[in-house]
C-alpha cells in the first residue's frame, strides 16, 4: 500500500520540475507512465479487495467473550523511596498510592489534540499537539446512519469503498512518513478526525470509518457489535494492560476501543478474519522519534542534575512528544526500553554525561557508579498515582520534562545511559512492586550478582538512594528477580 501511494505522490510532485535534456524528459515520461500503470493496478486491486470484504462482512458474526484488561506484572510501586543503610518504612496507606500530605500533580503538558471539519472545503484541520496539518475528507466519505449489524456494516463499508477515500489515505500516509509518526499517533489522528466529521451521537459511523481508514493504511482492525453500538477492535504487536479485549480463534487478542463501556456480561459479536490487505498489528514501540519543527521544543533546566554534574544542564524537550505520550496505552516495560529517544534530547543528555566521564577519566566501574548516583538523586520520587492518578510508566523525555519519576522510569534512564555512554549490556530485575537493573561488567566488581542465561549481572538499583553498585534493597535480598531482557 505505502510504496504505491508514495510513488504516486512523488511522480505528481516531480512532474512539475524542469528537465533540461530531451532524453531526461523521455525517461521521466516513461517512469511516469509506468508508475501510473502500477498505481492504477493498485487501485483496481484495492477496489476488488474492498468489494470482496463487503460481502464477507454481510455474513453472520460470531459471539466472543469480553475479558477484563490484564494486570501489569510489576504492579504499583512503593509510596516512598528506600535509602541506603535504612530499613524500608512500612507503607502509610494502600501500596503504591500516595499517603500523608496531598501530592502535587505533575505539570500538564502544553499541547492537546484538536480538529475542525469544514464540509464545504472537504478538509479536516488538525492540531496534533502543536503540529498543524490539514487532511482532505471528501463529503462522499460521510456515512449515513449505520446500525450495529452485519448488513448495515457491509453497506457502510461499500459506501466508504466507493467514496473518494484515497486522497485521505494518501494524506495520512504522507503525514505519517513526513513526521515519523508512530502507529498510535496515526490512530489518534484518525480518531480525532472522525470525532469532528460526525456529531457526538454518530458512534457507529465514527467506528466504522476509523476501521476503514486504518485497514487502508495496512493496519489490522475489526469492528464488533455490542448492543446498539459498534466497537473498534485492535490487535497490538505486544502486550497492553487495563484494556478489555477478546481473543479470536487463533488466540490473537483484539483490544476494545470505542465510546461504550463493556463488561463480561455484554455479548460482543464480530467477524473472524481481518481485511486481507491489512497485515500489520499496531506497534506501540516508538521506533523513530517524531520529526517536529524547532518551535515545538522547549529548553528544560535539570536543576538536580546540574548540582551533581557541577554545571548547568538544560535539555531540549519536544512538547509535542510529551503531550502525545501522556495518554499512551499501558504496555510492557521493555517496550519503553525499545523506544527511540528524541534525537535533540538524546544529544544534549549524552553529551553532558559523556563529558563528565571523560573529564574525570573514569574507569568502567566508576562510570557506572557515577551514572547510578546521577539517576538516584537526579529526580524527585513520586508514584504514578501521585503524578497522574493512574499507572503510567514514563518515556525518557517525560522523566526529564517532569523531573519526577519512580523505579520503573529510573531503570529505563539508567540502562539507556549505561548502554549509550559505556556500551555495557543491561537487563531489568523485576519484583512485585519494584524493578532494578543488572549490569554485565567486563571487569571484576564487588557486590550482589545474579545469573541469567549463563551470564553474570551485577545489581544496580537506581531507586535505592545512595546505594553503591552491587547493593540490593533489603526486602529483595532473598528473592530471585524476574529477569527481563532489554
Tab-separated table of N, CA, C and O in Angstrom, residues 264-347:
chain	number	residue	atom	x	y	z
A	264	UNK	N	-17.980	-8.120	31.118
A	264	UNK	CA	-18.006	-9.520	30.703
A	264	UNK	C	-19.422	-10.040	30.455
A	264	UNK	O	-19.599	-11.107	29.865
A	265	UNK	N	-20.429	-9.288	30.914
A	265	UNK	CA	-21.814	-9.709	30.712
A	265	UNK	C	-22.384	-9.216	29.381
A	265	UNK	O	-23.481	-9.594	28.987
A	266	UNK	N	-21.647	-8.344	28.717
A	266	UNK	CA	-22.124	-7.773	27.455
A	266	UNK	C	-21.704	-8.664	26.292
A	266	UNK	O	-20.504	-8.841	26.063
A	267	UNK	N	-22.646	-9.245	25.547
A	267	UNK	CA	-22.244	-10.057	24.386
A	267	UNK	C	-21.666	-9.176	23.285
A	267	UNK	O	-22.168	-8.083	23.011
A	268	UNK	N	-20.577	-9.637	22.682
A	268	UNK	CA	-19.929	-8.893	21.602
A	268	UNK	C	-19.824	-9.811	20.402
A	268	UNK	O	-19.346	-10.943	20.511
A	269	UNK	N	-20.261	-9.326	19.263
A	269	UNK	CA	-20.247	-10.108	18.023
A	269	UNK	C	-19.315	-9.447	17.014
A	269	UNK	O	-19.297	-8.212	16.876
A	270	UNK	N	-18.538	-10.258	16.329
A	270	UNK	CA	-17.681	-9.725	15.284
A	270	UNK	C	-17.356	-10.818	14.283
A	270	UNK	O	-17.677	-11.988	14.479
A	271	UNK	N	-16.716	-10.445	13.184
A	271	UNK	CA	-16.320	-11.391	12.154
A	271	UNK	C	-14.978	-12.019	12.530
A	271	UNK	O	-14.327	-11.594	13.494
A	272	UNK	N	-14.551	-12.994	11.792
A	272	UNK	CA	-13.425	-13.830	12.226
A	272	UNK	C	-12.188	-13.734	11.344
A	272	UNK	O	-11.219	-14.461	11.580
A	273	UNK	N	-12.191	-12.856	10.371
A	273	UNK	CA	-10.999	-12.680	9.532
A	273	UNK	C	-10.749	-11.197	9.328
A	273	UNK	O	-11.686	-10.403	9.224
A	274	UNK	N	-9.468	-10.831	9.256
A	274	UNK	CA	-9.112	-9.443	9.017
A	274	UNK	C	-9.237	-9.102	7.536
A	274	UNK	O	-9.231	-9.987	6.668
A	275	UNK	N	-9.340	-7.813	7.267
A	275	UNK	CA	-9.295	-7.323	5.893
A	275	UNK	C	-8.002	-7.821	5.245
A	275	UNK	O	-6.906	-7.639	5.813
A	276	UNK	N	-8.055	-8.477	4.088
A	276	UNK	CA	-6.882	-9.185	3.547
A	276	UNK	C	-5.687	-8.294	3.227
A	276	UNK	O	-4.552	-8.774	3.239
A	277	UNK	N	-5.919	-7.015	2.921
A	277	UNK	CA	-4.806	-6.125	2.572
A	277	UNK	C	-4.160	-5.495	3.798
A	277	UNK	O	-3.173	-4.761	3.668
A	278	UNK	N	-4.712	-5.742	4.976
A	278	UNK	CA	-4.169	-5.179	6.219
A	278	UNK	C	-3.432	-6.280	6.966
A	278	UNK	O	-4.031	-7.268	7.380
A	279	UNK	N	-2.130	-6.127	7.144
A	279	UNK	CA	-1.323	-7.208	7.729
A	279	UNK	C	-0.605	-6.798	9.014
A	279	UNK	O	-0.070	-7.659	9.713
A	280	UNK	N	-0.567	-5.518	9.335
A	280	UNK	CA	0.237	-5.050	10.459
A	280	UNK	C	-0.603	-4.857	11.721
A	280	UNK	O	-1.640	-4.186	11.695
A	281	UNK	N	-0.135	-5.425	12.825
A	281	UNK	CA	-0.675	-5.050	14.127
A	281	UNK	C	-0.111	-3.677	14.508
A	281	UNK	O	0.979	-3.297	14.057
A	282	UNK	N	-0.834	-2.948	15.334
A	282	UNK	CA	-0.313	-1.680	15.809
A	282	UNK	C	0.880	-1.940	16.726
A	282	UNK	O	0.806	-2.768	17.636
A	283	UNK	N	1.961	-1.241	16.471
A	283	UNK	CA	3.177	-1.394	17.269
A	283	UNK	C	3.326	-0.153	18.145
A	283	UNK	O	3.455	0.962	17.639
A	284	UNK	N	3.305	-0.341	19.460
A	284	UNK	CA	3.400	0.791	20.369
A	284	UNK	C	4.835	1.220	20.637
A	284	UNK	O	5.059	2.288	21.215
A	285	UNK	N	5.806	0.417	20.233
A	285	UNK	CA	7.199	0.842	20.342
A	285	UNK	C	7.435	1.991	19.366
A	285	UNK	O	7.049	1.926	18.199
A	286	UNK	N	8.033	3.060	19.856
A	286	UNK	CA	8.326	4.217	19.001
A	286	UNK	C	9.695	3.978	18.367
A	286	UNK	O	10.741	4.278	18.948
A	287	UNK	N	9.684	3.408	17.176
A	287	UNK	CA	10.934	3.031	16.510
A	287	UNK	C	11.780	4.237	16.145
A	287	UNK	O	13.012	4.189	16.222
A	288	UNK	N	11.122	5.296	15.712
A	288	UNK	CA	11.818	6.503	15.268
A	288	UNK	C	11.189	7.709	15.945
A	288	UNK	O	9.956	7.820	15.964
A	289	UNK	N	11.981	8.612	16.517
A	289	UNK	CA	11.395	9.797	17.149
A	289	UNK	C	10.606	10.619	16.139
A	289	UNK	O	10.946	10.680	14.949
A	290	UNK	N	9.552	11.252	16.600
A	290	UNK	CA	8.784	12.127	15.728
A	290	UNK	C	9.654	13.290	15.251
A	290	UNK	O	10.494	13.784	15.999
A	291	UNK	N	9.435	13.687	14.021
A	291	UNK	CA	10.152	14.826	13.453
A	291	UNK	C	9.265	16.066	13.562
A	291	UNK	O	8.259	16.176	12.853
A	292	UNK	N	9.626	16.960	14.450
A	292	UNK	CA	8.816	18.142	14.708
A	292	UNK	C	9.648	19.413	14.509
A	292	UNK	O	10.862	19.402	14.713
A	293	UNK	N	9.006	20.521	14.114
A	293	UNK	CA	9.739	21.771	13.924
A	293	UNK	C	10.320	22.291	15.234
A	293	UNK	O	9.837	21.968	16.326
A	294	UNK	N	11.352	23.125	15.114
A	294	UNK	CA	12.095	23.608	16.285
A	294	UNK	C	11.221	24.375	17.255
A	294	UNK	O	11.468	24.351	18.476
A	295	UNK	N	10.192	25.055	16.759
A	295	UNK	CA	9.362	25.867	17.648
A	295	UNK	C	8.533	25.030	18.620
A	295	UNK	O	7.946	25.576	19.571
A	296	UNK	N	8.473	23.711	18.416
A	296	UNK	CA	7.726	22.849	19.320
A	296	UNK	C	8.615	22.241	20.407
A	296	UNK	O	8.187	21.372	21.155
A	297	UNK	N	9.871	22.726	20.506
A	297	UNK	CA	10.783	22.291	21.558
A	297	UNK	C	10.890	23.372	22.632
A	297	UNK	O	10.727	24.565	22.356
A	298	UNK	N	11.176	22.943	23.850
A	298	UNK	CA	11.414	23.868	24.957
A	298	UNK	C	12.652	23.415	25.717
A	298	UNK	O	12.843	22.227	25.973
A	299	UNK	N	13.496	24.388	26.104
A	299	UNK	CA	14.650	24.081	26.927
A	299	UNK	C	14.206	23.888	28.369
A	299	UNK	O	13.587	24.772	28.969
A	300	UNK	N	14.516	22.717	28.923
A	300	UNK	CA	14.138	22.395	30.300
A	300	UNK	C	15.397	22.305	31.149
A	300	UNK	O	16.355	21.608	30.792
A	301	UNK	N	15.410	23.018	32.268
A	301	UNK	CA	16.557	23.003	33.176
A	301	UNK	C	16.437	21.807	34.121
A	301	UNK	O	15.391	21.598	34.739
A	302	UNK	N	17.520	21.053	34.238
A	302	UNK	CA	17.572	19.921	35.153
A	302	UNK	C	18.384	20.340	36.376
A	302	UNK	O	19.605	20.147	36.440
A	303	UNK	N	17.717	20.923	37.345
A	303	UNK	CA	18.413	21.519	38.492
A	303	UNK	C	19.168	20.482	39.310
A	303	UNK	O	20.310	20.717	39.737
A	304	UNK	N	18.546	19.319	39.564
A	304	UNK	CA	19.220	18.290	40.358
A	304	UNK	C	20.425	17.726	39.619
A	304	UNK	O	21.468	17.439	40.223
A	305	UNK	N	20.307	17.558	38.319
A	305	UNK	CA	21.431	17.092	37.521
A	305	UNK	C	22.555	18.126	37.530
A	305	UNK	O	23.732	17.771	37.579
A	306	UNK	N	22.188	19.398	37.467
A	306	UNK	CA	23.195	20.467	37.435
A	306	UNK	C	24.053	20.439	38.693
A	306	UNK	O	25.284	20.630	38.648
A	307	UNK	N	23.421	20.177	39.857
A	307	UNK	CA	24.180	20.119	41.114
A	307	UNK	C	25.166	18.957	41.110
A	307	UNK	O	26.310	19.091	41.573
A	308	UNK	N	24.755	17.831	40.579
A	308	UNK	CA	25.621	16.656	40.570
A	308	UNK	C	26.741	16.796	39.542
A	308	UNK	O	27.901	16.436	39.807
A	309	UNK	N	26.416	17.324	38.372
A	309	UNK	CA	27.403	17.448	37.291
A	309	UNK	C	28.305	18.665	37.467
A	309	UNK	O	29.342	18.777	36.807
A	310	UNK	N	27.887	19.594	38.319
A	310	UNK	CA	28.718	20.769	38.553
A	310	UNK	C	28.649	21.814	37.470
A	310	UNK	O	29.494	22.699	37.387
A	311	UNK	N	27.658	21.722	36.623
A	311	UNK	CA	27.439	22.721	35.581
A	311	UNK	C	25.958	22.728	35.217
A	311	UNK	O	25.248	21.743	35.443
A	312	UNK	N	25.493	23.830	34.689
A	312	UNK	CA	24.071	23.923	34.355
A	312	UNK	C	23.737	22.962	33.218
A	312	UNK	O	24.407	22.926	32.194
A	313	UNK	N	22.682	22.186	33.434
A	313	UNK	CA	22.253	21.223	32.422
A	313	UNK	C	20.848	21.587	31.966
A	313	UNK	O	19.912	21.617	32.763
A	314	UNK	N	20.720	21.892	30.695
A	314	UNK	CA	19.412	22.113	30.084
A	314	UNK	C	19.289	21.195	28.888
A	314	UNK	O	20.280	20.914	28.196
A	315	UNK	N	18.088	20.711	28.639
A	315	UNK	CA	17.873	19.806	27.515
A	315	UNK	C	16.660	20.269	26.721
A	315	UNK	O	15.670	20.724	27.293
A	316	UNK	N	16.737	20.169	25.399
A	316	UNK	CA	15.555	20.477	24.585
A	316	UNK	C	14.565	19.315	24.641
A	316	UNK	O	14.936	18.164	24.427
A	317	UNK	N	13.322	19.608	24.970
A	317	UNK	CA	12.268	18.608	25.035
A	317	UNK	C	11.198	18.944	24.011
A	317	UNK	O	10.732	20.096	23.947
A	318	UNK	N	10.818	17.968	23.210
A	318	UNK	CA	9.751	18.169	22.237
A	318	UNK	C	8.411	18.126	22.975
A	318	UNK	O	7.997	17.076	23.470
A	319	UNK	N	7.744	19.259	23.058
A	319	UNK	CA	6.487	19.329	23.788
A	319	UNK	C	5.395	18.521	23.112
A	319	UNK	O	4.482	18.031	23.773
A	320	UNK	N	5.477	18.366	21.799
A	320	UNK	CA	4.515	17.511	21.097
A	320	UNK	C	4.617	16.079	21.598
A	320	UNK	O	3.608	15.426	21.878
A	321	UNK	N	5.847	15.576	21.724
A	321	UNK	CA	6.043	14.216	22.175
A	321	UNK	C	5.559	13.987	23.595
A	321	UNK	O	4.884	12.998	23.889
A	322	UNK	N	5.892	14.911	24.499
A	322	UNK	CA	5.486	14.775	25.892
A	322	UNK	C	3.969	14.852	26.014
A	322	UNK	O	3.348	14.101	26.783
A	323	UNK	N	3.344	15.742	25.272
A	323	UNK	CA	1.886	15.869	25.316
A	323	UNK	C	1.215	14.625	24.744
A	323	UNK	O	0.219	14.139	25.280
A	324	UNK	N	1.771	14.111	23.654
A	324	UNK	CA	1.186	12.952	22.984
A	324	UNK	C	1.238	11.698	23.855
A	324	UNK	O	0.284	10.927	23.916
A	325	UNK	N	2.356	11.475	24.546
A	325	UNK	CA	2.515	10.236	25.314
A	325	UNK	C	1.831	10.280	26.674
A	325	UNK	O	1.850	9.277	27.397
A	326	UNK	N	1.208	11.399	27.030
A	326	UNK	CA	0.527	11.494	28.320
A	326	UNK	C	-0.540	10.412	28.459
A	326	UNK	O	-0.701	9.814	29.524
A	327	UNK	N	-1.280	10.120	27.405
A	327	UNK	CA	-2.357	9.128	27.447
A	327	UNK	C	-2.010	7.880	26.653
A	327	UNK	O	-2.877	7.239	26.061
A	328	UNK	N	-0.739	7.525	26.630
A	328	UNK	CA	-0.295	6.344	25.885
A	328	UNK	C	-0.821	5.079	26.562
A	328	UNK	O	-0.928	5.016	27.797
A	329	UNK	N	-1.178	4.056	25.798
A	329	UNK	CA	-1.625	2.795	26.413
A	329	UNK	C	-0.553	2.224	27.336
A	329	UNK	O	0.655	2.387	27.101
A	330	UNK	N	-0.982	1.537	28.376
A	330	UNK	CA	-0.068	0.924	29.336
A	330	UNK	C	0.480	-0.363	28.736
A	330	UNK	O	-0.276	-1.286	28.430
A	331	UNK	N	1.798	-0.447	28.572
A	331	UNK	CA	2.406	-1.591	27.900
A	331	UNK	C	3.535	-2.158	28.730
A	331	UNK	O	3.895	-1.630	29.788
A	332	UNK	N	4.137	-3.268	28.272
A	332	UNK	CA	5.249	-3.887	28.978
A	332	UNK	C	6.418	-2.912	29.085
A	332	UNK	O	6.675	-2.115	28.169
A	333	UNK	N	7.168	-3.016	30.199
A	333	UNK	CA	8.277	-2.082	30.413
A	333	UNK	C	9.335	-2.171	29.319
A	333	UNK	O	9.941	-1.165	28.961
A	334	UNK	N	9.559	-3.386	28.777
A	334	UNK	CA	10.591	-3.490	27.738
A	334	UNK	C	10.250	-2.686	26.500
A	334	UNK	O	11.128	-2.261	25.745
A	335	UNK	N	8.953	-2.439	26.249
A	335	UNK	CA	8.560	-1.641	25.089
A	335	UNK	C	9.039	-0.200	25.236
A	335	UNK	O	9.384	0.450	24.239
A	336	UNK	N	9.079	0.299	26.459
A	336	UNK	CA	9.608	1.647	26.688
A	336	UNK	C	11.117	1.655	26.425
A	336	UNK	O	11.657	2.626	25.880
A	337	UNK	N	11.797	0.579	26.816
A	337	UNK	CA	13.237	0.488	26.584
A	337	UNK	C	13.570	0.404	25.097
A	337	UNK	O	14.628	0.872	24.664
A	338	UNK	N	12.680	-0.198	24.325
A	338	UNK	CA	12.941	-0.365	22.893
A	338	UNK	C	12.561	0.868	22.084
A	338	UNK	O	12.833	0.924	20.883
A	339	UNK	N	11.925	1.839	22.719
A	339	UNK	CA	11.509	3.046	22.006
A	339	UNK	C	12.678	4.030	21.892
A	339	UNK	O	13.474	4.189	22.826
A	340	UNK	N	12.761	4.679	20.748
A	340	UNK	CA	13.854	5.618	20.491
A	340	UNK	C	13.650	6.915	21.275
A	340	UNK	O	12.528	7.354	21.501
A	341	UNK	N	14.753	7.511	21.690
A	341	UNK	CA	14.734	8.788	22.398
A	341	UNK	C	14.865	9.906	21.369
A	341	UNK	O	15.593	9.782	20.378
A	342	UNK	N	14.140	10.991	21.592
A	342	UNK	CA	14.227	12.140	20.689
A	342	UNK	C	15.691	12.509	20.467
A	342	UNK	O	16.485	12.592	21.422
A	343	UNK	N	16.061	12.736	19.225
A	343	UNK	CA	17.472	12.941	18.889
A	343	UNK	C	18.054	14.191	19.533
A	343	UNK	O	19.211	14.190	19.988
A	344	UNK	N	17.291	15.277	19.616
A	344	UNK	CA	17.802	16.510	20.232
A	344	UNK	C	17.988	16.323	21.728
A	344	UNK	O	18.995	16.751	22.309
A	345	UNK	N	17.030	15.680	22.373
A	345	UNK	CA	17.142	15.401	23.799
A	345	UNK	C	18.322	14.485	24.071
A	345	UNK	O	19.121	14.715	24.992
A	346	UNK	N	18.429	13.426	23.273
A	346	UNK	CA	19.495	12.453	23.449
A	346	UNK	C	20.869	13.095	23.325
A	346	UNK	O	21.762	12.859	24.157
A	347	UNK	N	21.071	13.927	22.318
A	347	UNK	CA	22.378	14.554	22.121
A	347	UNK	C	22.778	15.393	23.322
A	347	UNK	O	23.928	15.352	23.770
